[in-house]
PDB file of C-alpha atoms in Angstrom:
ATOM      1  CA  GLY A   2     238.787  70.279 230.588  1.00 80.00           C
ATOM      2  CA  ASN A   3     239.479  68.705 227.278  1.00 86.00           C
ATOM      3  CA  SER A   4     242.195  65.984 226.290  1.00 91.00           C
ATOM      4  CA  VAL A   5     242.847  64.230 223.823  1.00 95.00           C
ATOM      5  CA  THR A   6     244.516  61.104 224.268  1.00 95.00           C
ATOM      6  CA  GLN A   7     246.127  58.165 221.058  1.00 94.00           C
ATOM      7  CA  MET A   8     248.127  55.888 221.626  1.00 89.00           C
ATOM      8  CA  GLU A   9     252.074  56.049 221.502  1.00 84.00           C
ATOM      9  CA  GLY A  10     253.724  55.615 218.173  1.00 85.00           C
ATOM     10  CA  PRO A  11     256.170  54.724 216.821  1.00 94.00           C
ATOM     11  CA  VAL A  12     253.784  52.052 214.582  1.00 96.00           C
ATOM     12  CA  THR A  13     255.278  50.305 212.312  1.00 97.00           C
ATOM     13  CA  LEU A  14     253.205  47.551 210.126  1.00 97.00           C
ATOM     14  CA  SER A  15     254.409  46.234 206.665  1.00 97.00           C
ATOM     15  CA  GLU A  16     252.539  46.663 203.697  1.00 97.00           C
ATOM     16  CA  GLU A  17     248.978  45.476 203.465  1.00 97.00           C
ATOM     17  CA  ALA A  18     248.097  45.229 207.011  1.00 97.00           C
ATOM     18  CA  PHE A  19     245.230  46.720 208.894  1.00 97.00           C
ATOM     19  CA  LEU A  20     246.034  49.436 210.918  1.00 97.00           C
ATOM     20  CA  THR A  21     244.259  51.045 213.852  1.00 97.00           C
ATOM     21  CA  ILE A  22     245.165  53.769 215.870  1.00 97.00           C
ATOM     22  CA  ASN A  23     243.562  54.554 219.192  1.00 97.00           C
ATOM     23  CA  CYS A  24     242.214  57.689 220.566  1.00 97.00           C
ATOM     24  CA  THR A  25     239.947  58.626 223.086  1.00 97.00           C
ATOM     25  CA  TYR A  26     238.720  61.992 224.114  1.00 96.00           C
ATOM     26  CA  THR A  27     237.080  64.336 226.978  1.00 94.00           C
ATOM     27  CA  ALA A  28     235.083  66.941 226.842  1.00 89.00           C
ATOM     28  CA  THR A  29     232.377  68.762 228.240  1.00 80.00           C
ATOM     29  CA  GLY A  30     229.880  69.644 226.003  1.00 77.00           C
ATOM     30  CA  TYR A  31     229.392  68.452 222.394  1.00 81.00           C
ATOM     31  CA  PRO A  32     232.889  68.232 220.943  1.00 88.00           C
ATOM     32  CA  SER A  33     233.879  67.552 217.272  1.00 89.00           C
ATOM     33  CA  LEU A  34     236.147  65.144 216.442  1.00 93.00           C
ATOM     34  CA  PHE A  35     239.356  65.153 213.972  1.00 94.00           C
ATOM     35  CA  TRP A  36     242.140  63.254 212.486  1.00 96.00           C
ATOM     36  CA  TYR A  37     245.042  64.705 210.555  1.00 95.00           C
ATOM     37  CA  VAL A  38     247.754  64.083 208.787  1.00 94.00           C
ATOM     38  CA  GLN A  39     251.503  65.080 208.975  1.00 89.00           C
ATOM     39  CA  TYR A  40     253.427  63.758 205.866  1.00 89.00           C
ATOM     40  CA  PRO A  41     257.341  64.396 206.060  1.00 83.00           C
ATOM     41  CA  GLY A  42     257.996  68.344 205.378  1.00 75.00           C
ATOM     42  CA  GLU A  43     254.251  69.349 205.358  1.00 79.00           C
ATOM     43  CA  GLY A  44     251.923  70.937 207.322  1.00 80.00           C
ATOM     44  CA  LEU A  45     248.891  69.308 209.043  1.00 87.00           C
ATOM     45  CA  GLN A  46     246.080  68.112 206.650  1.00 90.00           C
ATOM     46  CA  LEU A  47     242.633  67.202 207.648  1.00 91.00           C
ATOM     47  CA  LEU A  48     242.304  63.364 206.857  1.00 96.00           C
ATOM     48  CA  LEU A  49     238.413  63.030 208.498  1.00 96.00           C
ATOM     49  CA  LYS A  50     236.468  64.284 210.678  1.00 93.00           C
ATOM     50  CA  ALA A  51     232.637  63.476 212.743  1.00 94.00           C
ATOM     51  CA  THR A  52     230.507  66.186 214.270  1.00 89.00           C
ATOM     52  CA  LYS A  53     228.262  64.031 216.048  1.00 89.00           C
ATOM     53  CA  ALA A  54     227.621  60.640 218.004  1.00 92.00           C
ATOM     54  CA  ASP A  55     228.145  57.640 215.751  1.00 95.00           C
ATOM     55  CA  ASP A  56     228.946  59.486 212.725  1.00 95.00           C
ATOM     56  CA  LYS A  57     231.835  57.543 211.093  1.00 97.00           C
ATOM     57  CA  GLY A  58     233.843  59.640 209.205  1.00 96.00           C
ATOM     58  CA  SER A  59     235.862  58.047 206.320  1.00 97.00           C
ATOM     59  CA  ASN A  60     238.897  59.954 203.192  1.00 97.00           C
ATOM     60  CA  LYS A  61     241.260  57.487 201.165  1.00 95.00           C
ATOM     61  CA  GLY A  62     240.496  54.696 202.948  1.00 97.00           C
ATOM     62  CA  PHE A  63     240.765  55.895 206.511  1.00 98.00           C
ATOM     63  CA  GLU A  64     237.497  55.470 208.523  1.00 98.00           C
ATOM     64  CA  ALA A  65     237.237  56.343 212.228  1.00 98.00           C
ATOM     65  CA  THR A  66     234.033  56.468 214.323  1.00 98.00           C
ATOM     66  CA  TYR A  67     233.014  58.822 217.102  1.00 97.00           C
ATOM     67  CA  ARG A  68     231.621  56.884 219.903  1.00 96.00           C
ATOM     68  CA  LYS A  69     229.989  58.864 222.783  1.00 93.00           C
ATOM     69  CA  GLU A  70     229.890  55.891 224.882  1.00 94.00           C
ATOM     70  CA  THR A  71     233.499  54.833 224.820  1.00 95.00           C
ATOM     71  CA  THR A  72     234.334  58.757 224.182  1.00 96.00           C
ATOM     72  CA  SER A  73     237.070  56.938 221.497  1.00 97.00           C
ATOM     73  CA  PHE A  74     237.311  57.783 217.813  1.00 98.00           C
ATOM     74  CA  HIS A  75     239.760  55.585 216.537  1.00 98.00           C
ATOM     75  CA  LEU A  76     241.285  55.660 213.038  1.00 98.00           C
ATOM     76  CA  GLU A  77     241.435  52.240 211.349  1.00 98.00           C
ATOM     77  CA  LYS A  78     242.561  51.393 207.626  1.00 98.00           C
ATOM     78  CA  GLY A  79     241.873  47.912 206.175  1.00 97.00           C
ATOM     79  CA  SER A  80     245.625  47.976 203.749  1.00 96.00           C
ATOM     80  CA  VAL A  81     247.831  50.253 204.422  1.00 97.00           C
ATOM     81  CA  GLN A  82     250.019  51.532 201.914  1.00 97.00           C
ATOM     82  CA  VAL A  83     253.506  52.811 202.040  1.00 97.00           C
ATOM     83  CA  SER A  84     252.846  56.303 201.352  1.00 96.00           C
ATOM     84  CA  ASP A  85     250.710  56.150 204.214  1.00 97.00           C
ATOM     85  CA  SER A  86     253.762  56.650 206.405  1.00 97.00           C
ATOM     86  CA  ALA A  87     252.788  59.745 208.270  1.00 95.00           C
ATOM     87  CA  VAL A  88     252.178  61.560 211.894  1.00 93.00           C
ATOM     88  CA  TYR A  89     248.814  61.070 212.715  1.00 96.00           C
ATOM     89  CA  PHE A  90     247.226  63.609 215.343  1.00 95.00           C
ATOM     90  CA  CYS A  91     243.724  63.234 216.542  1.00 96.00           C
ATOM     91  CA  ALA A  92     241.927  65.751 217.516  1.00 94.00           C
ATOM     92  CA  LEU A  93     238.522  67.456 219.040  1.00 91.00           C
ATOM     93  CA  SER A  94     237.237  70.908 218.891  1.00 87.00           C
ATOM     94  CA  PRO A  95     235.421  71.500 221.559  1.00 80.00           C
ATOM     95  CA  ASP A  96     232.384  73.375 220.962  1.00 70.00           C
ATOM     96  CA  ARG A  97     230.439  72.214 217.719  1.00 58.00           C
ATOM     97  CA  ASN A  98     227.949  75.028 218.126  1.00 62.00           C
ATOM     98  CA  SER A  99     230.328  78.049 217.686  1.00 56.00           C
ATOM     99  CA  GLY A 100     232.897  76.496 215.545  1.00 53.00           C
ATOM    100  CA  ASN A 101     236.275  77.231 214.961  1.00 53.00           C
ATOM    101  CA  THR A 102     237.269  76.847 218.380  1.00 75.00           C
ATOM    102  CA  PRO A 103     240.782  76.222 219.115  1.00 87.00           C
ATOM    103  CA  LEU A 104     241.337  72.559 218.254  1.00 91.00           C
ATOM    104  CA  VAL A 105     243.306  70.050 221.010  1.00 92.00           C
ATOM    105  CA  PHE A 106     245.608  67.876 220.167  1.00 94.00           C
ATOM    106  CA  GLY A 107     246.667  64.073 221.288  1.00 93.00           C
ATOM    107  CA  LYS A 108     250.613  63.823 220.539  1.00 90.00           C
ATOM    108  CA  GLY A 109     250.759  62.656 217.504  1.00 93.00           C
ATOM    109  CA  THR A 110     251.953  58.794 216.471  1.00 95.00           C
ATOM    110  CA  ARG A 111     254.194  58.205 214.116  1.00 95.00           C
ATOM    111  CA  LEU A 112     253.385  55.732 211.230  1.00 97.00           C
ATOM    112  CA  SER A 113     255.894  53.781 209.398  1.00 97.00           C
ATOM    113  CA  VAL A 114     254.877  51.631 206.917  1.00 97.00           C
ATOM    114  CA  ILE A 115     257.562  48.946 205.019  1.00 97.00           C
ATOM    115  CA  ALA A 116     257.303  47.494 201.581  1.00 94.00           C
TER     116      ALA A 116
ATOM    117  CA  GLU B1189     244.728  74.495 195.635  1.00 75.00           C
ATOM    118  CA  PRO B1190     244.937  77.737 197.864  1.00 79.00           C
ATOM    119  CA  GLU B1191     247.516  76.886 200.873  1.00 89.00           C
ATOM    120  CA  VAL B1192     248.497  78.300 203.834  1.00 93.00           C
ATOM    121  CA  THR B1193     252.045  79.460 203.939  1.00 94.00           C
ATOM    122  CA  GLN B1194     254.268  80.088 206.394  1.00 96.00           C
ATOM    123  CA  THR B1195     257.842  81.909 206.566  1.00 96.00           C
ATOM    124  CA  PRO B1196     260.877  80.978 207.231  1.00 96.00           C
ATOM    125  CA  SER B1197     261.228  77.390 207.531  1.00 94.00           C
ATOM    126  CA  HIS B1198     263.301  77.457 210.312  1.00 96.00           C
ATOM    127  CA  GLN B1199     264.598  80.142 212.638  1.00 97.00           C
ATOM    128  CA  VAL B1200     267.333  79.984 214.583  1.00 98.00           C
ATOM    129  CA  THR B1201     267.903  82.846 217.687  1.00 97.00           C
ATOM    130  CA  GLN B1202     269.536  83.606 220.879  1.00 97.00           C
ATOM    131  CA  MET B1203     267.873  83.886 223.998  1.00 97.00           C
ATOM    132  CA  GLY B1204     266.600  87.490 223.958  1.00 97.00           C
ATOM    133  CA  GLN B1205     266.493  88.348 220.588  1.00 98.00           C
ATOM    134  CA  GLU B1206     263.037  89.120 219.223  1.00 98.00           C
ATOM    135  CA  VAL B1207     261.248  86.950 216.412  1.00 98.00           C
ATOM    136  CA  ILE B1208     258.440  87.425 213.844  1.00 97.00           C
ATOM    137  CA  LEU B1209     257.102  84.240 212.186  1.00 98.00           C
ATOM    138  CA  ARG B1210     255.296  85.214 209.035  1.00 97.00           C
ATOM    139  CA  CYS B1211     252.072  83.220 207.444  1.00 97.00           C
ATOM    140  CA  VAL B1212     249.641  84.058 204.352  1.00 96.00           C
ATOM    141  CA  PRO B1213     246.468  82.438 205.666  1.00 95.00           C
ATOM    142  CA  ILE B1214     244.262  81.282 202.691  1.00 93.00           C
ATOM    143  CA  SER B1215     242.342  84.560 200.707  1.00 90.00           C
ATOM    144  CA  ASN B1216     239.102  84.780 201.957  1.00 87.00           C
ATOM    145  CA  HIS B1217     239.769  82.853 205.043  1.00 91.00           C
ATOM    146  CA  LEU B1218     238.466  85.358 208.315  1.00 89.00           C
ATOM    147  CA  TYR B1219     239.735  83.222 211.150  1.00 91.00           C
ATOM    148  CA  PHE B1220     243.516  82.856 211.981  1.00 94.00           C
ATOM    149  CA  TYR B1221     245.348  80.590 215.039  1.00 95.00           C
ATOM    150  CA  TRP B1222     249.045  80.469 216.136  1.00 97.00           C
ATOM    151  CA  TYR B1223     249.639  76.235 217.162  1.00 97.00           C
ATOM    152  CA  ARG B1224     253.461  75.281 218.556  1.00 95.00           C
ATOM    153  CA  GLN B1225     254.301  71.544 219.210  1.00 91.00           C
ATOM    154  CA  ILE B1226     257.418  70.990 221.333  1.00 90.00           C
ATOM    155  CA  LEU B1227     259.532  68.479 220.281  1.00 86.00           C
ATOM    156  CA  GLY B1228     257.518  65.154 220.990  1.00 79.00           C
ATOM    157  CA  GLN B1229     254.823  66.871 222.627  1.00 82.00           C
ATOM    158  CA  LYS B1230     251.307  67.572 221.972  1.00 84.00           C
ATOM    159  CA  VAL B1231     250.067  70.323 219.277  1.00 91.00           C
ATOM    160  CA  GLU B1232     249.137  72.743 221.496  1.00 94.00           C
ATOM    161  CA  PHE B1233     246.324  75.882 220.487  1.00 94.00           C
ATOM    162  CA  LEU B1234     248.298  79.643 221.365  1.00 97.00           C
ATOM    163  CA  VAL B1235     246.121  82.195 219.977  1.00 96.00           C
ATOM    164  CA  SER B1236     242.879  83.439 217.696  1.00 93.00           C
ATOM    165  CA  PHE B1237     241.957  86.295 215.178  1.00 93.00           C
ATOM    166  CA  TYR B1238     239.050  87.307 213.689  1.00 90.00           C
ATOM    167  CA  ASN B1239     238.124  90.908 212.497  1.00 88.00           C
ATOM    168  CA  ASN B1240     241.264  92.020 213.874  1.00 89.00           C
ATOM    169  CA  GLU B1241     241.557  91.182 216.839  1.00 92.00           C
ATOM    170  CA  ILE B1242     242.532  88.055 219.634  1.00 94.00           C
ATOM    171  CA  SER B1243     239.487  86.192 220.099  1.00 90.00           C
ATOM    172  CA  GLU B1244     240.878  83.431 222.148  1.00 90.00           C
ATOM    173  CA  LYS B1245     244.507  82.931 223.893  1.00 93.00           C
ATOM    174  CA  SER B1246     245.957  79.570 225.608  1.00 94.00           C
ATOM    175  CA  GLU B1247     247.691  80.525 229.187  1.00 93.00           C
ATOM    176  CA  ILE B1248     250.764  80.029 227.272  1.00 94.00           C
ATOM    177  CA  PHE B1249     250.468  83.158 225.665  1.00 96.00           C
ATOM    178  CA  ASP B1250     251.238  85.559 227.622  1.00 95.00           C
ATOM    179  CA  ASP B1251     252.673  89.415 226.980  1.00 95.00           C
ATOM    180  CA  GLN B1252     256.137  88.349 225.609  1.00 96.00           C
ATOM    181  CA  PHE B1253     253.808  87.449 222.074  1.00 97.00           C
ATOM    182  CA  SER B1254     251.478  89.246 220.238  1.00 97.00           C
ATOM    183  CA  VAL B1255     249.497  89.196 216.580  1.00 97.00           C
ATOM    184  CA  GLU B1256     249.332  90.988 214.313  1.00 95.00           C
ATOM    185  CA  ARG B1257     247.584  91.002 210.395  1.00 92.00           C
ATOM    186  CA  PRO B1258     249.251  94.133 209.115  1.00 86.00           C
ATOM    187  CA  ASP B1259     248.125  94.194 205.538  1.00 86.00           C
ATOM    188  CA  GLY B1260     245.368  92.375 204.505  1.00 79.00           C
ATOM    189  CA  SER B1261     247.171  89.196 203.632  1.00 87.00           C
ATOM    190  CA  ASN B1262     249.880  88.197 205.919  1.00 93.00           C
ATOM    191  CA  PHE B1263     249.108  87.110 209.902  1.00 96.00           C
ATOM    192  CA  THR B1264     252.469  87.435 212.260  1.00 97.00           C
ATOM    193  CA  LEU B1265     253.389  86.182 215.728  1.00 98.00           C
ATOM    194  CA  LYS B1266     255.988  88.144 217.499  1.00 98.00           C
ATOM    195  CA  ILE B1267     258.256  86.482 220.151  1.00 98.00           C
ATOM    196  CA  ARG B1268     259.836  89.882 221.778  1.00 96.00           C
ATOM    197  CA  SER B1269     262.330  88.227 223.919  1.00 95.00           C
ATOM    198  CA  THR B1270     262.899  84.435 223.285  1.00 97.00           C
ATOM    199  CA  LYS B1271     263.864  81.555 225.830  1.00 96.00           C
ATOM    200  CA  LEU B1272     264.677  78.628 225.421  1.00 97.00           C
ATOM    201  CA  GLU B1273     261.380  76.650 225.894  1.00 96.00           C
ATOM    202  CA  ASP B1274     260.287  78.791 223.024  1.00 97.00           C
ATOM    203  CA  SER B1275     261.915  76.234 221.158  1.00 97.00           C
ATOM    204  CA  ALA B1276     259.429  74.488 218.910  1.00 96.00           C
ATOM    205  CA  MET B1277     257.903  73.961 215.782  1.00 94.00           C
ATOM    206  CA  TYR B1278     254.990  76.598 215.391  1.00 97.00           C
ATOM    207  CA  PHE B1279     251.931  76.293 212.873  1.00 96.00           C
ATOM    208  CA  CYS B1280     249.985  79.092 211.821  1.00 96.00           C
ATOM    209  CA  ALA B1281     246.452  77.870 210.184  1.00 95.00           C
ATOM    210  CA  SER B1282     243.415  79.544 208.672  1.00 93.00           C
ATOM    211  CA  GLY B1283     239.676  78.737 208.803  1.00 89.00           C
ATOM    212  CA  ARG B1284     236.795  80.487 206.151  1.00 84.00           C
ATOM    213  CA  ASP B1285     233.932  80.382 208.593  1.00 73.00           C
ATOM    214  CA  ARG B1286     232.043  78.796 211.261  1.00 59.00           C
ATOM    215  CA  SER B1287     233.053  75.685 209.772  1.00 62.00           C
ATOM    216  CA  TYR B1288     235.299  73.320 211.674  1.00 62.00           C
ATOM    217  CA  GLU B1289     238.241  72.586 209.200  1.00 80.00           C
ATOM    218  CA  GLN B1290     240.942  74.873 209.777  1.00 88.00           C
ATOM    219  CA  TYR B1291     243.929  74.699 206.973  1.00 90.00           C
ATOM    220  CA  PHE B1292     247.392  74.668 208.910  1.00 92.00           C
ATOM    221  CA  GLY B1293     250.419  75.938 207.122  1.00 93.00           C
ATOM    222  CA  PRO B1294     253.722  73.445 206.783  1.00 90.00           C
ATOM    223  CA  GLY B1295     255.628  75.026 209.636  1.00 93.00           C
ATOM    224  CA  THR B1296     257.945  76.973 211.833  1.00 96.00           C
ATOM    225  CA  ARG B1297     260.772  75.424 213.780  1.00 96.00           C
ATOM    226  CA  LEU B1298     262.179  77.924 215.783  1.00 98.00           C
ATOM    227  CA  THR B1299     265.484  77.264 218.038  1.00 98.00           C
ATOM    228  CA  VAL B1300     266.544  79.298 220.660  1.00 98.00           C
ATOM    229  CA  THR B1301     269.799  78.853 221.521  1.00 97.00           C
TER     230      THR B1301
END
């Protein structure tokens, strides 16, 4: 079946530290991969996506590369800010050829950045 | 920027009562979804809706659940007889077309006592 596993939180970092949140997946077919972010009191927002192997998604200084050989989509940022404090969800869409299929989410990783 | 809205933000209900959670998707979107997140657990898919009918549903979405798009703008999730284990955050999402981007609302926290 399809599943997503991401590192347990919470993760606490100092401002300007390097961030990695690990995400691995299991899927049949050719999934698309996503990172969503949820700021306090808000909904899930798409942070970045990658639709095929070796694609790199990037947004707001965050990056993730779709690695088919390791079935991973780790989220990275070189220098985090206090405003990056949020919960980060890794997700996959199982069938990239049909579109609008339900997303499969990881448990979420809470990131706290302290000044 | 258009956004998905959900009401109420928090609903408290007694076990066995019916609840209706409301969502207003983005106006030109055609695909609609409900997800839920039990505290500390994964976000789980419940149901998808397109062209006025359910297109896919999970095993969670049993006969106690129903969805409706009553007036062309709202998208509702009804739970007929709530159970304690229905306590969760419920997220509505919508998508414009066959792209993969789903836009999520802020969620409704449902507490069943």
